[in-house]
Coordinates of C-alpha atoms in Angstrom, one line a residue:
X140 CA 98.8 98.4 105.9
X141 CA 97.9 101.5 107.9
X142 CA 99.6 102.4 111.1
X143 CA 99.7 105.3 113.6
X144 CA 102.5 107.6 114.7
X145 CA 102.7 110.7 116.9
X146 CA 104.0 113.9 115.4
X147 CA 103.6 117.6 116.2
X148 CA 101.5 116.7 119.2
X149 CA 98.9 114.5 117.5
X150 CA 98.4 110.9 116.5
X151 CA 98.2 110.4 112.7
X152 CA 97.1 107.3 110.8
X153 CA 99.3 106.7 107.8
X154 CA 100.2 104.2 105.1
X155 CA 103.8 104.1 103.8
X156 CA 104.4 101.8 100.9
X157 CA 108.1 101.4 100.0
X158 CA 109.4 99.7 96.8
X159 CA 112.9 101.3 96.8
X160 CA 111.8 103.9 94.3
X161 CA 114.0 107.0 93.7
X162 CA 111.4 109.3 95.2
X163 CA 108.6 109.4 97.8
X164 CA 105.2 110.8 96.7
X165 CA 103.0 112.3 99.4
X166 CA 99.3 112.1 98.8
X167 CA 97.4 115.0 100.5
X168 CA 93.7 114.4 100.7
X169 CA 90.8 116.9 100.2
X170 CA 88.4 118.4 102.7
X171 CA 86.4 115.5 104.2
X172 CA 88.8 113.0 102.8
X173 CA 91.0 110.3 104.4
X174 CA 93.5 107.7 103.4
X175 CA 90.7 105.9 101.5
X176 CA 90.4 108.8 99.1
X177 CA 93.4 107.4 97.4
X178 CA 92.4 103.7 97.2
X179 CA 91.8 103.7 93.5
X180 CA 94.7 105.9 92.5
X181 CA 97.2 104.2 94.7
X182 CA 98.0 101.2 92.4
X183 CA 99.2 103.6 89.7
X184 CA 101.3 105.6 92.0
X185 CA 102.7 102.6 93.9
X186 CA 104.1 101.2 90.6
X187 CA 106.4 104.3 90.2
X188 CA 107.0 105.8 93.7
X189 CA 107.3 105.0 97.3
X190 CA 104.0 106.4 98.5
X191 CA 102.9 108.1 101.8
X192 CA 99.3 108.8 102.4
X193 CA 97.9 110.0 105.7
X194 CA 94.7 111.2 107.5
X195 CA 95.1 114.9 108.3
X196 CA 94.5 116.1 111.8
X197 CA 90.8 116.0 112.5
X198 CA 90.0 113.5 109.7
X199 CA 89.8 109.8 109.2
X200 CA 91.3 108.0 112.1
X201 CA 93.8 110.6 113.0
X202 CA 93.5 112.6 116.3
X203 CA 90.4 114.8 116.3
X204 CA 90.5 118.6 116.9
X205 CA 88.2 121.6 116.9
X206 CA 90.6 124.2 115.4
X207 CA 93.0 124.2 112.4
X208 CA 95.1 126.6 110.4
X209 CA 97.1 126.2 107.3
X210 CA 100.5 126.8 109.0
X211 CA 99.7 124.0 111.5
X212 CA 98.7 121.6 108.7
X213 CA 102.0 122.3 106.9
X214 CA 103.8 121.7 110.3
X215 CA 101.9 118.5 110.7
X216 CA 103.1 117.2 107.4
X217 CA 106.7 118.2 108.0
X218 CA 106.6 116.5 111.5
X219 CA 105.1 113.4 110.0
X220 CA 107.9 113.2 107.4
X221 CA 110.5 113.7 110.1
X222 CA 108.9 111.0 112.4
X223 CA 109.0 108.6 109.5
X224 CA 112.6 109.5 108.7
X225 CA 111.7 110.8 105.2
X226 CA 114.3 113.5 105.0
X227 CA 114.9 113.5 101.3
X228 CA 112.9 115.9 99.1
X229 CA 109.4 114.5 98.2
X230 CA 106.9 115.0 95.5
X231 CA 103.4 116.0 96.6
X232 CA 100.0 115.7 94.9
X233 CA 96.4 116.5 95.9
X234 CA 93.2 118.1 94.7
X235 CA 91.2 121.1 96.1
X236 CA 92.2 121.7 99.7
X237 CA 94.8 118.9 99.5
X238 CA 96.4 120.9 96.6
X239 CA 96.4 124.0 98.7
X240 CA 98.2 122.3 101.6
X241 CA 100.7 120.8 99.2
X242 CA 101.3 124.2 97.7
X243 CA 101.8 125.8 101.1
X244 CA 104.2 123.0 102.1
X245 CA 106.3 123.7 98.9
X246 CA 106.5 127.3 99.8
X247 CA 107.4 126.8 103.4
X248 CA 109.9 124.0 102.7
X249 CA 111.4 124.4 99.2
X250 CA 114.4 122.2 100.1
X251 CA 112.1 119.3 100.9
X252 CA 109.9 119.6 97.8
X253 CA 110.9 117.9 94.6
X254 CA 107.7 118.7 92.6
X255 CA 104.0 119.3 92.7
X256 CA 101.1 117.9 90.7
X257 CA 97.9 119.6 91.9
X258 CA 94.3 119.9 90.7
X259 CA 91.9 122.7 91.4
X260 CA 94.1 124.2 94.1
X261 CA 92.3 126.0 97.0
X262 CA 94.0 129.3 97.6
X263 CA 91.5 130.8 100.0
X264 CA 90.4 134.4 99.6
X265 CA 91.7 137.9 100.1
X266 CA 91.2 139.4 103.5
X267 CA 87.6 140.6 104.0
X268 CA 86.2 138.7 101.0
X269 CA 85.8 135.2 102.4
X270 CA 82.5 133.8 101.3
X271 CA 79.9 133.4 104.0
X272 CA 78.9 130.0 102.6
X273 CA 81.9 128.3 104.1
X274 CA 81.4 129.9 107.5
X275 CA 77.7 128.9 107.4
X276 CA 78.7 125.4 106.5
X277 CA 80.9 125.3 109.6
X278 CA 78.1 126.5 111.8
X279 CA 75.6 124.2 110.3
X280 CA 77.6 121.0 110.6
X281 CA 78.4 121.8 114.2
X282 CA 74.8 122.4 115.0
X283 CA 73.1 119.7 112.8
X284 CA 75.7 117.2 111.7
X285 CA 77.2 116.2 108.4
X286 CA 74.0 115.1 106.8
X287 CA 72.6 118.7 106.9
X288 CA 75.0 120.0 104.2
X289 CA 76.3 116.9 102.3
X290 CA 73.8 116.5 99.5
X291 CA 73.5 120.3 98.7
X292 CA 77.3 120.6 98.7
X293 CA 77.7 117.6 96.3
X294 CA 75.5 119.2 93.8
X295 CA 78.5 121.4 92.8
X296 CA 81.5 119.4 94.0
X297 CA 80.3 116.0 92.7
X298 CA 78.0 116.9 89.7
X299 CA 75.8 114.5 87.8
X300 CA 78.3 114.2 84.9
X301 CA 80.6 112.3 87.3
X302 CA 78.0 110.0 88.7
X303 CA 77.5 107.8 85.6
X304 CA 78.0 105.1 84.3
X305 CA 77.2 102.5 87.0
X306 CA 80.8 102.2 88.2
X307 CA 81.0 106.0 88.7
X308 CA 77.6 105.9 90.5
X309 CA 78.9 103.2 92.9
X310 CA 82.1 105.3 93.5
X311 CA 80.0 108.4 94.3
X312 CA 77.7 106.5 96.7
X313 CA 80.6 105.0 98.5
X314 CA 82.3 108.4 98.8
X315 CA 79.1 110.1 100.0
X316 CA 78.6 107.5 102.7
X317 CA 82.1 107.9 103.9
X318 CA 81.7 111.7 103.9
X319 CA 78.7 111.4 106.2
X320 CA 81.0 109.7 108.7
X321 CA 83.2 112.7 109.1
X322 CA 83.7 114.4 112.4
X323 CA 81.7 117.6 112.3
X324 CA 84.3 119.5 114.3
X325 CA 87.0 118.6 111.9
X326 CA 84.9 119.7 108.9
X327 CA 83.9 122.9 110.6
X328 CA 87.5 123.6 111.4
X329 CA 88.9 123.1 107.9
X330 CA 85.9 125.0 106.3
X331 CA 87.0 128.0 108.3
X332 CA 90.6 127.5 107.2
X333 CA 89.4 127.4 103.6
X334 CA 87.4 130.6 104.1
X335 CA 90.2 132.6 105.8
X336 CA 93.5 131.5 104.2
X337 CA 95.1 133.5 101.4
X338 CA 97.7 131.6 99.5
X339 CA 97.7 133.6 96.2
X340 CA 100.8 135.6 97.2
X341 CA 102.8 132.4 97.5
X342 CA 102.4 131.4 93.9
X343 CA 105.3 133.5 92.5
X344 CA 107.6 132.1 95.2
X345 CA 107.4 128.4 94.3
X346 CA 110.7 127.0 93.2
X347 CA 109.8 123.4 92.3
X348 CA 108.5 122.0 89.0
X349 CA 104.7 122.3 89.2
X350 CA 101.8 120.8 87.2
X351 CA 98.4 122.4 87.7
X352 CA 95.4 120.4 86.5
X353 CA 92.2 122.2 85.7
X354 CA 89.0 120.1 85.8
X355 CA 86.3 120.3 83.1
X356 CA 83.5 119.4 85.5
X357 CA 84.7 121.5 88.5
X358 CA 81.8 123.9 89.3
X359 CA 83.6 125.3 92.4
X360 CA 87.0 126.1 90.8
X361 CA 86.5 126.0 87.1
X362 CA 89.4 125.0 84.8
X363 CA 90.0 128.6 83.7
X364 CA 90.7 129.6 87.3
X365 CA 93.3 126.8 87.7
X366 CA 94.8 128.0 84.4
X367 CA 95.2 131.5 85.8
X368 CA 96.9 130.0 88.9
X369 CA 99.3 128.1 86.8
X370 CA 100.2 131.2 84.9
X371 CA 101.4 132.8 88.2
X372 CA 103.7 130.0 89.2
X373 CA 107.2 130.2 87.6
X374 CA 107.6 127.6 84.9
X375 CA 104.4 125.7 85.8
X376 CA 102.6 123.5 83.3
X377 CA 98.8 123.5 82.9
X378 CA 96.6 120.7 81.6
X379 CA 92.8 120.4 81.6
X380 CA 91.4 116.9 82.5
X381 CA 87.9 115.6 82.3
X382 CA 87.3 115.5 86.1
X383 CA 85.8 117.4 88.9
X384 CA 86.5 119.1 92.2
X385 CA 87.6 115.9 93.9
X386 CA 89.7 114.7 90.9
X387 CA 91.7 112.1 92.7
X388 CA 88.5 110.4 93.9
X389 CA 86.2 111.1 90.9
X390 CA 88.6 110.0 88.1
X391 CA 91.4 108.2 90.0
X392 CA 93.2 106.6 87.1
X393 CA 93.2 109.7 85.0
X394 CA 94.4 111.8 87.9
X395 CA 97.1 109.3 88.9
X396 CA 98.5 108.9 85.4
X397 CA 98.5 112.6 84.7
X398 CA 100.3 113.4 88.0
X399 CA 102.7 110.4 87.6
X400 CA 103.7 111.3 84.0
X401 CA 104.7 114.7 85.2
X402 CA 106.4 113.8 88.4
X403 CA 108.2 110.6 87.4
X404 CA 111.0 112.3 85.3
X405 CA 111.8 114.5 88.3
X406 CA 112.8 111.4 90.3

């Protein structure tokens, strides 16, 4: 059952499922995501871990905003853990921007991070090289709404290979409709975070066991790019899975089993 709690000056919707497991797993959703992004993966995770999922500031049913930055998103997660009295080290998982947030948290709070299992991590871009497309998307959704960019964006982030057979098609249609309900200000804000942040220098500092998943059908961050990221993280493992940019949504069972099999021994 979802609930709300105030932390770091904002109200967050969250779902905390406890089964007395040895470790808590935090699920960090993607750009445009929400608690519901984890609905199909949750049954696998909940068999093995206590599980926390939450709507990030600006998304789902958490408090809305018109500006974000990566340090603030990490601070939000730490404050949420504190407010829920989750003081022991946690495992974290996520895809795309969710993976980037998890990675940034692990760097900022190594003593509170037991392990990472991340797919297609978003690292941002070197100063001065941020692609104009993300900035244009921010401007467009503010001016014209979510529908103006959704279908064009999904051509790469949710390719045709992941929309069949029928069950996959229904999953895509459900996700697209939920995406259209996003708050344009939140999507604009996080698009600007993605275009301006620069997490690559953090890779060599990570101290926790890390699994990086590259995704065969990810046209935004190809599997080879995720492999190179894994090579820069001390001791990290890399595996390629038949998924896409939103791996936890697009292939939930595959993502959840792959992440769980890596993280469970750490607990």
